[in-house]
CSV table of C-alpha atoms in Angstrom, one decimal:
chain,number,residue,atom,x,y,z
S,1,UNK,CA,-46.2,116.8,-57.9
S,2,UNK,CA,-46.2,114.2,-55.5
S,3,UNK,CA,-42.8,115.4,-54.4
S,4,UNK,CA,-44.2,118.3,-53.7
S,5,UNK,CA,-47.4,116.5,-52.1
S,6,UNK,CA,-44.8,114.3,-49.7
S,7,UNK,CA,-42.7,116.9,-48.7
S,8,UNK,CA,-46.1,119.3,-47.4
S,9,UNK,CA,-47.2,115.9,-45.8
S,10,UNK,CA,-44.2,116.0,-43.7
S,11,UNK,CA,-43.9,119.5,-42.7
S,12,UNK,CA,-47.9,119.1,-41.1
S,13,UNK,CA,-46.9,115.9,-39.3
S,14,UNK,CA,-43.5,117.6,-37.8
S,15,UNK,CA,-45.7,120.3,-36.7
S,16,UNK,CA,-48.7,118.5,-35.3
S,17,UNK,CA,-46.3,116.0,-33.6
S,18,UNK,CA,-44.4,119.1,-32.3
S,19,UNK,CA,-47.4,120.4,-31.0
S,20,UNK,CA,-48.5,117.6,-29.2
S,21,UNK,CA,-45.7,116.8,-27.6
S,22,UNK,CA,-43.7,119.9,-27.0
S,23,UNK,CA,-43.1,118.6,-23.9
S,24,UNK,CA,-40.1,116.5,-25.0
S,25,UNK,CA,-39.0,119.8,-26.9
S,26,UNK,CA,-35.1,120.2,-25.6
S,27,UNK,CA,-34.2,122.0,-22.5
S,28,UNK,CA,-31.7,125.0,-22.1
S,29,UNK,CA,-30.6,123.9,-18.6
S,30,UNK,CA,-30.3,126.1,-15.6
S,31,UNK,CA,-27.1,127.9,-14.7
S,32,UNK,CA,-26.6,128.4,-10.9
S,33,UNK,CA,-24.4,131.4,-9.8
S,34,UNK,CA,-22.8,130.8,-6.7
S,35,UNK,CA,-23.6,133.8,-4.4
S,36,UNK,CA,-20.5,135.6,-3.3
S,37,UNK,CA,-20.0,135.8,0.1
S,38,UNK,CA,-17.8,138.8,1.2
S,39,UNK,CA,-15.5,137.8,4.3
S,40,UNK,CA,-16.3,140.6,7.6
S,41,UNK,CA,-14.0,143.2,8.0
S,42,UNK,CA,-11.7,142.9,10.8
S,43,UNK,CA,-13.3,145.2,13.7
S,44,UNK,CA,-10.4,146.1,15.4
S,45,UNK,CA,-10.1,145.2,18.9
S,46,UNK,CA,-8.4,147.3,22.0
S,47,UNK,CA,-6.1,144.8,24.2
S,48,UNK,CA,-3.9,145.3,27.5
S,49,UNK,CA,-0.9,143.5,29.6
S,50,UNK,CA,0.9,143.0,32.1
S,51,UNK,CA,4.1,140.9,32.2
S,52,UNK,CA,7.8,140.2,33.6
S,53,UNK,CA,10.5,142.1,32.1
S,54,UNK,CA,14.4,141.2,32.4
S,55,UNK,CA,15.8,144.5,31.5
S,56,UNK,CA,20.0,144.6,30.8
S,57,UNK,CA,21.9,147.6,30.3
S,58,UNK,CA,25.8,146.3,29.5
S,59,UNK,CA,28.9,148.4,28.5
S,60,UNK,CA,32.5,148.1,27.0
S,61,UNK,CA,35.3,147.8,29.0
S,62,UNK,CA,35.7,151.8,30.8
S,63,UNK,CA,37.6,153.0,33.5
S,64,UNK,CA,35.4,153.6,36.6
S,65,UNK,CA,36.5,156.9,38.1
S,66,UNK,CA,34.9,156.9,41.1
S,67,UNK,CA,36.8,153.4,42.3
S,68,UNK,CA,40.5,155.5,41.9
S,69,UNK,CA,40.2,154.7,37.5
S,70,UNK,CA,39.9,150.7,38.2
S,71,UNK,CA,39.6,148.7,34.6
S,72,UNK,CA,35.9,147.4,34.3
S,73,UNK,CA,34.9,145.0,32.3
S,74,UNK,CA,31.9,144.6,30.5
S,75,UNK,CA,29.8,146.5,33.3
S,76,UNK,CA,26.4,145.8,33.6
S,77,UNK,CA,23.7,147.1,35.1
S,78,UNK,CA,20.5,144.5,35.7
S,79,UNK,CA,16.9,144.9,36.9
S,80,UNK,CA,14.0,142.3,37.4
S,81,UNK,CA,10.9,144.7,36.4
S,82,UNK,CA,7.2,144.7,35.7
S,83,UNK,CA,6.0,145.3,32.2
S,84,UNK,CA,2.5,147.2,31.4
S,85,UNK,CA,1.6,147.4,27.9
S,86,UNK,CA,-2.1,148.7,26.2
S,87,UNK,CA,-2.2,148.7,22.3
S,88,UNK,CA,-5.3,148.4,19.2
S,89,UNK,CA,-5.1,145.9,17.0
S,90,UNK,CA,-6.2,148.1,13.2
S,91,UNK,CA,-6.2,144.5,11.5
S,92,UNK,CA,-4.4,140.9,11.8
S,93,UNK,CA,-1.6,142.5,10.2
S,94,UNK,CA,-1.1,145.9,11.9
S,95,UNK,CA,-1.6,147.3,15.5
S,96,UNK,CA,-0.1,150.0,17.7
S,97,UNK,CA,1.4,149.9,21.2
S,98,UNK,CA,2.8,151.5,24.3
S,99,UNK,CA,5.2,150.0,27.0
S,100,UNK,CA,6.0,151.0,30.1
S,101,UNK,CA,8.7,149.2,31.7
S,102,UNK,CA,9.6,149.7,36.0
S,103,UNK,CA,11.5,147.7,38.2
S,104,UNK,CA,10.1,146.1,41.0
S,105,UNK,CA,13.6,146.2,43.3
S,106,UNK,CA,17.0,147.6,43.4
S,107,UNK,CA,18.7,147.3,39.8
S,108,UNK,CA,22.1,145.4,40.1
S,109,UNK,CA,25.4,146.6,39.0
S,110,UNK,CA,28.0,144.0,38.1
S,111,UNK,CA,31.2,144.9,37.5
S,112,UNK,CA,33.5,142.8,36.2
S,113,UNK,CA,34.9,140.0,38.9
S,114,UNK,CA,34.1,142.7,41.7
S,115,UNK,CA,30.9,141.1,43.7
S,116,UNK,CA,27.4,142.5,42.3
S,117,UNK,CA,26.3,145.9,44.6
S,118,UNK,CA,22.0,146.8,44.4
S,119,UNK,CA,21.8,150.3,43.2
S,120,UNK,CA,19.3,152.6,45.1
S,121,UNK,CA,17.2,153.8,42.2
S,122,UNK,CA,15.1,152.9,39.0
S,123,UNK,CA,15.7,152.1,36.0
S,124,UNK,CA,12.4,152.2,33.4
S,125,UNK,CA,11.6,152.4,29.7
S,126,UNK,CA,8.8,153.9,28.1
S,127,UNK,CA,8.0,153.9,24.3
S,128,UNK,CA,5.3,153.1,21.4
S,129,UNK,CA,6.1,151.1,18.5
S,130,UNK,CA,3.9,149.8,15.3
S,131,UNK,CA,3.1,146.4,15.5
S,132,UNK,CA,3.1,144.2,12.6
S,133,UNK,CA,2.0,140.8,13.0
S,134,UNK,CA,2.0,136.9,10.9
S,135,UNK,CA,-0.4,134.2,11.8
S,136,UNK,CA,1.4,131.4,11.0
S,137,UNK,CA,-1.3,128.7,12.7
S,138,UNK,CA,-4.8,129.1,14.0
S,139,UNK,CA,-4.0,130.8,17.5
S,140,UNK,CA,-0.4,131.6,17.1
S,141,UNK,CA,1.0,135.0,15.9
S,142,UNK,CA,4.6,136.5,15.2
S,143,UNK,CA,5.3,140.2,15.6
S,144,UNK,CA,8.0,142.9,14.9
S,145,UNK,CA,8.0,146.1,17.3
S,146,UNK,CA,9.6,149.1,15.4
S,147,UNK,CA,9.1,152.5,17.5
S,148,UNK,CA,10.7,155.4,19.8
S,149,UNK,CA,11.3,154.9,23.6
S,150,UNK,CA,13.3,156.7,26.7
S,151,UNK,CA,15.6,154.6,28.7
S,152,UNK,CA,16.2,156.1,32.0
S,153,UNK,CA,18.4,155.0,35.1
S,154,UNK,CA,18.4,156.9,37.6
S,155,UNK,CA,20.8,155.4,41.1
S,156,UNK,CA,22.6,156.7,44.1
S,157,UNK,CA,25.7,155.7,41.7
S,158,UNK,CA,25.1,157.1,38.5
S,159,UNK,CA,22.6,160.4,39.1
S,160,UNK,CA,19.1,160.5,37.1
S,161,UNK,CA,20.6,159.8,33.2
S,162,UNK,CA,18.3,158.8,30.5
S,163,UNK,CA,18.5,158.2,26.6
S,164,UNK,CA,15.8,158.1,23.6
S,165,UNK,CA,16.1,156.6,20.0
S,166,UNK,CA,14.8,154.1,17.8
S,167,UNK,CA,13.7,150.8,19.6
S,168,UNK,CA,13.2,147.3,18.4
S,169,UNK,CA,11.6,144.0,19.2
S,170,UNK,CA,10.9,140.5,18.0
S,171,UNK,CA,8.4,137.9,19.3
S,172,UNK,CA,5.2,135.4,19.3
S,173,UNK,CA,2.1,135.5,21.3
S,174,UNK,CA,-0.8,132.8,21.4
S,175,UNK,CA,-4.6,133.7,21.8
S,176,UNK,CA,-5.3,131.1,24.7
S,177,UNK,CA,-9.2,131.8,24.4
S,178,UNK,CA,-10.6,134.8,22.5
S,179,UNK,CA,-9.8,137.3,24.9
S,180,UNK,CA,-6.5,136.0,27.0
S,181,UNK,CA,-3.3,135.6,25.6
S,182,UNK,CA,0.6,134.7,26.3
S,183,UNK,CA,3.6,136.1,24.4
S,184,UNK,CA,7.1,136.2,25.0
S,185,UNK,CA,9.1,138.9,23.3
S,186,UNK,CA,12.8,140.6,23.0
S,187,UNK,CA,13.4,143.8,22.9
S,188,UNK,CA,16.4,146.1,21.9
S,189,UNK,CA,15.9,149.5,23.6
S,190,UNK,CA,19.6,151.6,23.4
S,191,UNK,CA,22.5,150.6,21.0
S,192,UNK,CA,24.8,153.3,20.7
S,193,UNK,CA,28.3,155.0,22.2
S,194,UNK,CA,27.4,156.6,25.5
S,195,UNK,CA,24.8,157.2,27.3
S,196,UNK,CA,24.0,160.5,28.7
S,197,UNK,CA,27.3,161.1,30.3
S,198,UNK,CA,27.0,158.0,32.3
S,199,UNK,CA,30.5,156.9,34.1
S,200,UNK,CA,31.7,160.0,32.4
S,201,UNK,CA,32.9,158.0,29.3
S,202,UNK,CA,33.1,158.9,25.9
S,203,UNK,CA,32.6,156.6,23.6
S,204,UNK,CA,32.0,153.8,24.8
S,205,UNK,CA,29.2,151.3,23.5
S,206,UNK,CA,26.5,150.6,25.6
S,207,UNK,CA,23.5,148.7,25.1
S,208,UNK,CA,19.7,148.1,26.8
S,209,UNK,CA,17.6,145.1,26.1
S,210,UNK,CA,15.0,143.4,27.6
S,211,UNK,CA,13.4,140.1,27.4
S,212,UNK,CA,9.5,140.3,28.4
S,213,UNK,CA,6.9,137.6,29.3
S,214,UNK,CA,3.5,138.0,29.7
S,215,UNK,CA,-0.5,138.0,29.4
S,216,UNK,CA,-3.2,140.3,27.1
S,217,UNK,CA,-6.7,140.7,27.8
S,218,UNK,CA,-8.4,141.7,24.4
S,219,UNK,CA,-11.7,143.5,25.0
């Protein structure tokens, strides 16, 4: 019985000290969620340029018909030229853009140990290519062109001939302030035997590259 009479003792003092201090009653503590912040989609940006372009068109050795079948050796056919580009940027990754490529005087034909002779005519290039691109630091991007383009030369000595096909390019351009930028590129325009008749050889390899310099202005 006084068991009994302790333990009901107890259980009334728990409770009345319970209720008059709940306030030291234990805690569950707060959890915090951090808020997740989504990051802003790329918005795509429209950009054009204007640069230097040193374009080369060179050959294997041929026999050049019109001076009486004399041996040439690795003929080439040179042009300082201006380069206009425009292109839209879908991400940081992946773009699209168009070159057109003039030159600004008389290409140059070299011929072997023969002095150089200016050509009266043009030579250009016009294609469009996807552009993927790598940030590698803050400012500073590399890029592969992969597309389709039309070489054309067109001179007093060789007629109008022109070729298309798959064109290439490698090169890195730096955002300078958040709408100008510099980039400096190579690019592979022709690689294959012949080209449109030109010299009247068959066969023989000929290729047309280019290495550009220039500014964008992204709008």
């Amino acid at each position: 019985m006084k068991k009994i009479t302790a333990s009901i003792v107890a259980a009334l003092a728990m409770n009345a000290f319970a209720f008059a201090g709940g306030d030291i009653a234990p805690v569950e503590p707060e959890v915090t969620v951090p808020e997740v912040v989504e990051a802003a989609p790329f918005p795509g940006a429209f950009y054009v340029g204007l640069g230097y372009s040193y374009m080369k068109a060179e050959s294997d050795p041929f026999m050049l018909e019109d001076f009486d079948n004399v041996e040439i050796s690795e003929g080439d056919i040179t042009s300082n030229s201006l380069l206009l580009l425009a292109g839209y940027k879908y991400n940081q990754y992946l773009g699209l853009e168009a070159r057109y490529t003039m030159n600004l005087g008389d290409p140059e034909f070299d011929y072997g140990s023969y002095p150089a002779v200016d050509l009266d005519g043009d030579m250009t290039n016009i294609g469009i290519y996807a552009k993927g691109m790598y940030p590698v630091m803050e400012a500073l991007d590399v890029y592969a062109l992969l597309g389709y383009g039309q070489v054309t030369i067109d001179t007093d000595l060789f007629g109008d001939l022109s070729e298309s096909g798959f064109q290439w390019g490698l090169g890195a351009s730096y955002a300078v302030t958040e709408n100008i930028g510099v980039f400096a590129d190579y690019t592979r325009l022709y690689d294959d035997t012949g080209f449109d008749g030109l010299l009247d050889v068959e066969g023989v390899d000929i290729a047309v590259d280019s290495i550009n310099v220039g500014m964008t202005y992204t709008f």
